[in-house]
Short mmCIF file of C-alpha atoms in Angstrom, two decimals:
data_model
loop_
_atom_site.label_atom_id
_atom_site.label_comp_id
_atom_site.label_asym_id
_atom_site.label_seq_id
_atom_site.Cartn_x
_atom_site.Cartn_y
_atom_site.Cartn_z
CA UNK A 1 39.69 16.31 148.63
CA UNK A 2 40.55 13.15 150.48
CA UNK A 3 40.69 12.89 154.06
CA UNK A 4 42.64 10.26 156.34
CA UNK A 5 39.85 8.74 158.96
CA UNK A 6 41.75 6.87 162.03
CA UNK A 7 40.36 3.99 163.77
CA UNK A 8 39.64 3.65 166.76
CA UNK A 9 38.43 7.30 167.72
CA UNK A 10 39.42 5.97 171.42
CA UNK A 11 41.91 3.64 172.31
CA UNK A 12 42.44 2.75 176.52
CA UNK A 13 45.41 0.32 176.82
CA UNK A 14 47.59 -0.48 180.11
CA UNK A 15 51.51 0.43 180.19
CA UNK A 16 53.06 -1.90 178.79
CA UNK A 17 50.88 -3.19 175.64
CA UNK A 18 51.29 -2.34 172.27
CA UNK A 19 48.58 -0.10 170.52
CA UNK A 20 47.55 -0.22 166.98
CA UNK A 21 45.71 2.67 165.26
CA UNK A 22 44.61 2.05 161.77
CA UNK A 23 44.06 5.44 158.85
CA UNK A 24 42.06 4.85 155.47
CA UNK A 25 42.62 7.38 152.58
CA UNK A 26 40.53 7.87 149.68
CA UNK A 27 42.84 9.11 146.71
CA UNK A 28 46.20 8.12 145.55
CA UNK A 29 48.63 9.28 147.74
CA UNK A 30 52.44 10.81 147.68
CA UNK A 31 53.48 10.06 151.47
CA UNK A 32 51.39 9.90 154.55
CA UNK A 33 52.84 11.29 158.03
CA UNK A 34 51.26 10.70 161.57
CA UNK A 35 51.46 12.95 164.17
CA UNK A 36 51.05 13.23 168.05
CA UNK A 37 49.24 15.78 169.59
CA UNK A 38 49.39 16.10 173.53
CA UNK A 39 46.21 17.80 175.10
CA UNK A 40 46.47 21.47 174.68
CA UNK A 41 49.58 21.19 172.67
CA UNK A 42 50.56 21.68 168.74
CA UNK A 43 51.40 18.70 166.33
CA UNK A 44 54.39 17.08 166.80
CA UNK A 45 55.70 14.85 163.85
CA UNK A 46 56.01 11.63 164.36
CA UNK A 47 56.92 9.72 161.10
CA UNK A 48 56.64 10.31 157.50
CA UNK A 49 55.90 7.19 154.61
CA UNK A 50 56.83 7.18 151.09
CA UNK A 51 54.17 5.65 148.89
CA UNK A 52 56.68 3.02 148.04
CA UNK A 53 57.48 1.95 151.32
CA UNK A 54 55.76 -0.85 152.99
CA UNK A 55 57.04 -0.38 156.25
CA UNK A 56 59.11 2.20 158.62
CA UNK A 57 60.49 2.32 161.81
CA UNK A 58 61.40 4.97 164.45
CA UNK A 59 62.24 4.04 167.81
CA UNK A 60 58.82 2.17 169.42
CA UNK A 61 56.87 3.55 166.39
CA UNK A 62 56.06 0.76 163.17
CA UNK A 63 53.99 2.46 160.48
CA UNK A 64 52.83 0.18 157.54
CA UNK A 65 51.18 1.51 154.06
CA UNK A 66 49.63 -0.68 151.93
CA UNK A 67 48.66 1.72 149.41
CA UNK A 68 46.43 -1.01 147.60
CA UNK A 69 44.17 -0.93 150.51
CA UNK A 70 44.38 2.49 150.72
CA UNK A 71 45.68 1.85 154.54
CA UNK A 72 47.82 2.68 157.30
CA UNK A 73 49.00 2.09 160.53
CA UNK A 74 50.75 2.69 163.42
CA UNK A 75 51.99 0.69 166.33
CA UNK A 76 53.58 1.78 169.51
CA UNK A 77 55.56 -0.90 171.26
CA UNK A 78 55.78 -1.35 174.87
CA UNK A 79 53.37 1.86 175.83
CA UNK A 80 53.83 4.42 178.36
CA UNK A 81 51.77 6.76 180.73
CA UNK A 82 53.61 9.14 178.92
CA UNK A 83 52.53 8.05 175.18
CA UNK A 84 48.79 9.65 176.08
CA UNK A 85 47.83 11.35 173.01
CA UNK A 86 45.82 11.96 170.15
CA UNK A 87 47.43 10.32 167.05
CA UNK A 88 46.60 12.42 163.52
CA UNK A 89 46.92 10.58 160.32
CA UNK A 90 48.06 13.28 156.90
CA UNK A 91 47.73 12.88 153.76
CA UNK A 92 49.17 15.08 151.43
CA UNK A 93 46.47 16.18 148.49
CA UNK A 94 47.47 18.09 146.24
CA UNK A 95 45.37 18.63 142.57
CA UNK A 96 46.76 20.13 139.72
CA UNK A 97 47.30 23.28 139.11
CA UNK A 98 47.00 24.08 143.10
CA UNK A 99 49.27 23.67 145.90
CA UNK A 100 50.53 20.67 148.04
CA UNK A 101 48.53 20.56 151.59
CA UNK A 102 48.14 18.15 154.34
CA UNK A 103 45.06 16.68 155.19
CA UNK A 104 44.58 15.66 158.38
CA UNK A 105 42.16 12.56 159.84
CA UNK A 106 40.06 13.62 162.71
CA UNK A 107 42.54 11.53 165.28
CA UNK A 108 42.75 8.36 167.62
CA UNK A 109 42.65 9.57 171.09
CA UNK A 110 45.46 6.74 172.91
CA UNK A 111 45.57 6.52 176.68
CA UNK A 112 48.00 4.89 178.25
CA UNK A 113 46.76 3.90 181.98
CA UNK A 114 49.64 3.40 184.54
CA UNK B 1 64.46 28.55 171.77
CA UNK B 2 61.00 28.15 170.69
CA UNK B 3 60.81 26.74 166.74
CA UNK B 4 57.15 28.04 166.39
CA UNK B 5 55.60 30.70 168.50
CA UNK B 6 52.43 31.92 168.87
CA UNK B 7 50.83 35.02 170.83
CA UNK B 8 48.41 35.16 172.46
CA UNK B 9 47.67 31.40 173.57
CA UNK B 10 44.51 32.17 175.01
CA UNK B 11 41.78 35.04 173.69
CA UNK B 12 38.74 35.70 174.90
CA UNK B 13 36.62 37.90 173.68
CA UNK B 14 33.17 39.41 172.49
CA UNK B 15 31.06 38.97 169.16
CA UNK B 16 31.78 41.80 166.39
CA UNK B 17 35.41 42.88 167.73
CA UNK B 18 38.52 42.24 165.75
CA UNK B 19 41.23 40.24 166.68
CA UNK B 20 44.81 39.66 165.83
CA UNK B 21 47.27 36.52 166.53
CA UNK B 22 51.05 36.34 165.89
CA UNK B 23 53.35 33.38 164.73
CA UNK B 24 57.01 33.84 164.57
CA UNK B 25 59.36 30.60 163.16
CA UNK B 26 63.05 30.69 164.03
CA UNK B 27 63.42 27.42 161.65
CA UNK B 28 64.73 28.97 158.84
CA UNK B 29 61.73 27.39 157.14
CA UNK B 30 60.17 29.13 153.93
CA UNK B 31 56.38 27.88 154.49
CA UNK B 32 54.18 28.80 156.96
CA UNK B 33 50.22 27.68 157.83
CA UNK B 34 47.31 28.58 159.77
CA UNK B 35 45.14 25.40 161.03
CA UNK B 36 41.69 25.76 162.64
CA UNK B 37 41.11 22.84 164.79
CA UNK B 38 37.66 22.57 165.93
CA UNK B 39 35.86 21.58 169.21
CA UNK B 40 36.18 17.91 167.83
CA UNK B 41 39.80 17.95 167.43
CA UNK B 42 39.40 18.24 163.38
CA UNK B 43 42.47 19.96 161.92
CA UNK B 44 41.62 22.11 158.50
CA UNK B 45 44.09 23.98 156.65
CA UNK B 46 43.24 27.69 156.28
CA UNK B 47 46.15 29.75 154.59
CA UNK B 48 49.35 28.84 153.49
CA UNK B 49 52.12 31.41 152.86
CA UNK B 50 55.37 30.64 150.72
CA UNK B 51 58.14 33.26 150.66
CA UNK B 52 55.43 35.64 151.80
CA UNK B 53 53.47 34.75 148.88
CA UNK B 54 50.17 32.96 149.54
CA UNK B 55 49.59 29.73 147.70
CA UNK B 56 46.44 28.28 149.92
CA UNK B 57 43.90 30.04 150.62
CA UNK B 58 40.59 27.44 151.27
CA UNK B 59 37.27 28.37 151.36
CA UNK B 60 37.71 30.68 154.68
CA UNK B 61 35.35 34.01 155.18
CA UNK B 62 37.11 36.96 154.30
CA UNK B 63 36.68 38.25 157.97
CA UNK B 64 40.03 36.44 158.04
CA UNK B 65 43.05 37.73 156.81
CA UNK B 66 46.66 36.79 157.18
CA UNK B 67 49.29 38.57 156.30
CA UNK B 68 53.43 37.68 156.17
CA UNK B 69 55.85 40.46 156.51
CA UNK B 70 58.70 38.35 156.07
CA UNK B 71 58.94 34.51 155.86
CA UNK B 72 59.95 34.48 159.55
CA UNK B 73 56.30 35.51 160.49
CA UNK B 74 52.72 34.88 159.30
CA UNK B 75 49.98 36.87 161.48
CA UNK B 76 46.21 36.07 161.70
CA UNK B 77 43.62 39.05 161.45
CA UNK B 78 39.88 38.40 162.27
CA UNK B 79 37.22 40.92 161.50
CA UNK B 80 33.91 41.42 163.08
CA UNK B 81 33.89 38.25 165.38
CA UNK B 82 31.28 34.84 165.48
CA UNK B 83 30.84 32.32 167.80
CA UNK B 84 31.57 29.90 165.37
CA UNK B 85 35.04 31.11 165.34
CA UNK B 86 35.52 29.65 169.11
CA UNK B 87 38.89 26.98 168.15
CA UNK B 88 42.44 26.32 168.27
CA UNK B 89 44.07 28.07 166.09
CA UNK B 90 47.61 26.42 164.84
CA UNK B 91 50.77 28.42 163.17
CA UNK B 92 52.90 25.55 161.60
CA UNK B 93 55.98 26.09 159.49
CA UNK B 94 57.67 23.70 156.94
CA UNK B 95 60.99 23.70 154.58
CA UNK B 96 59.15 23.92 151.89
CA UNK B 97 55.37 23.68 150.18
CA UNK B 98 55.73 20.13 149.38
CA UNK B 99 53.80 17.24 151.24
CA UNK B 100 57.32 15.94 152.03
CA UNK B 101 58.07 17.97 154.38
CA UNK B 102 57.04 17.31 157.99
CA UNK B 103 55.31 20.53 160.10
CA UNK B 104 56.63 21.97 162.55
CA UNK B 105 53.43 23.11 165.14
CA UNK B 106 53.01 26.24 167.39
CA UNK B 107 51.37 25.60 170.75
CA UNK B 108 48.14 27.09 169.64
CA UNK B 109 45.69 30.04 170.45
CA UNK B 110 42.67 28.61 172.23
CA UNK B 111 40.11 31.80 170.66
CA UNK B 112 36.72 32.24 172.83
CA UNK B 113 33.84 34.32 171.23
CA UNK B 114 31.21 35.02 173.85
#
């Protein structure tokens, strides 16, 4: 099954700046979501792309797919102390004759310095 | 007001005893999860439950066992401990199996096998 992998693994940026966090995918996808976990905290969902949409807003948050590329990413405008985080890339993969499931990337941890 | 609870959020305990951890969604949502997250943050799908029924099961040792009494809850029951059980354990909930829908997380149970 395919697997979203984020880049950077760490990201250290001052308040203020924008951060970028890049996800590759292997397979063809459906829609990919990215997600914000705060340290000892659940998922939180942040946005969710269609595979024919190029690019979505929300607030700070800009994801772009380019699903030729097999690529994502995010960008957080104007960063705050308070956007410290790991950031989780999902796929969904589903094969036939089985079930729809998220796969998650293994994360880009963001800190935002004061 | 909690959307996704979990009990206990922390359990420690000894290898070879049986443990038990309880989600509870107040979403209305008809699909719940279980996610192991591991010591480096990677988030795997165990068990999914639809309507009570399961539809995902992964490759997970049968020591594990979940069970849904009604689509409001999904409970996790490990059997005869192992260190390499120490993780996070996630309860998410959905609308419905599809990777369209965005997860809803529980805080977590932070599981210690000494």
């Amino acid at each position: 099954s395919q697997q979203g992998e984020e880049d950077p693994q760490a990201l250290s940026i001052q308040e203020g700046e924008n951060a970028t966090m890049n996800c590759s995918y292997k397979t063809s996808i459906n829609n990919l979501q990215w997600y914000r976990q705060n340290s000892g905290r659940g998922l939180v969902h942040l946005i969710l792309i269609r595979s024919n949409e190029r690019e979505k807003h929300s607030g700070r948050l800009r994801v772009t797919l380019d699903t030729s590329k097999k690529s994502s990413s995010l960008l957080i405008t104007a960063s705050r102390a308070a956007d410290t985080a790991s950031y989780f890339c999902a796929t969904d993969d589903w094969e036939e004759g089985s079930n729809y499931k998220l796969t998650f990337g293994k994360g880009t941890l963001l800190t935002v310095n004061p | 007001d909690t959307a996704v609870s979990q009990t206990p959020k922390y359990l420690v305990t000894q290898m070879g005893n049986d443990k038990s951890i309880k989600c509870e969604q107040n979403l209305g949502h008809d699909t719940m999860y279980w996610y192991k997250q591991d010591s480096k943050k990677f988030l795997k799908i165990m068990f999914s439950y639809n309507n009570k029924e399961l539809i995902i099961n992964e490759t997970v040792p049968n020591r594990f066992s979940p069970k849904s009494p009604d689509k409001a809850h999904l409970n996790l029951h490990i059997n005869s401990l192992e260190l390499g059980d120490s993780a996070v354990y996630f309860c998410a909930s959905s609308q419905g199996p599809t990777g369209f829908d965005e997860q809803y997380f529980g805080p977590g149970t932070r599981l210690t096998v000494t």
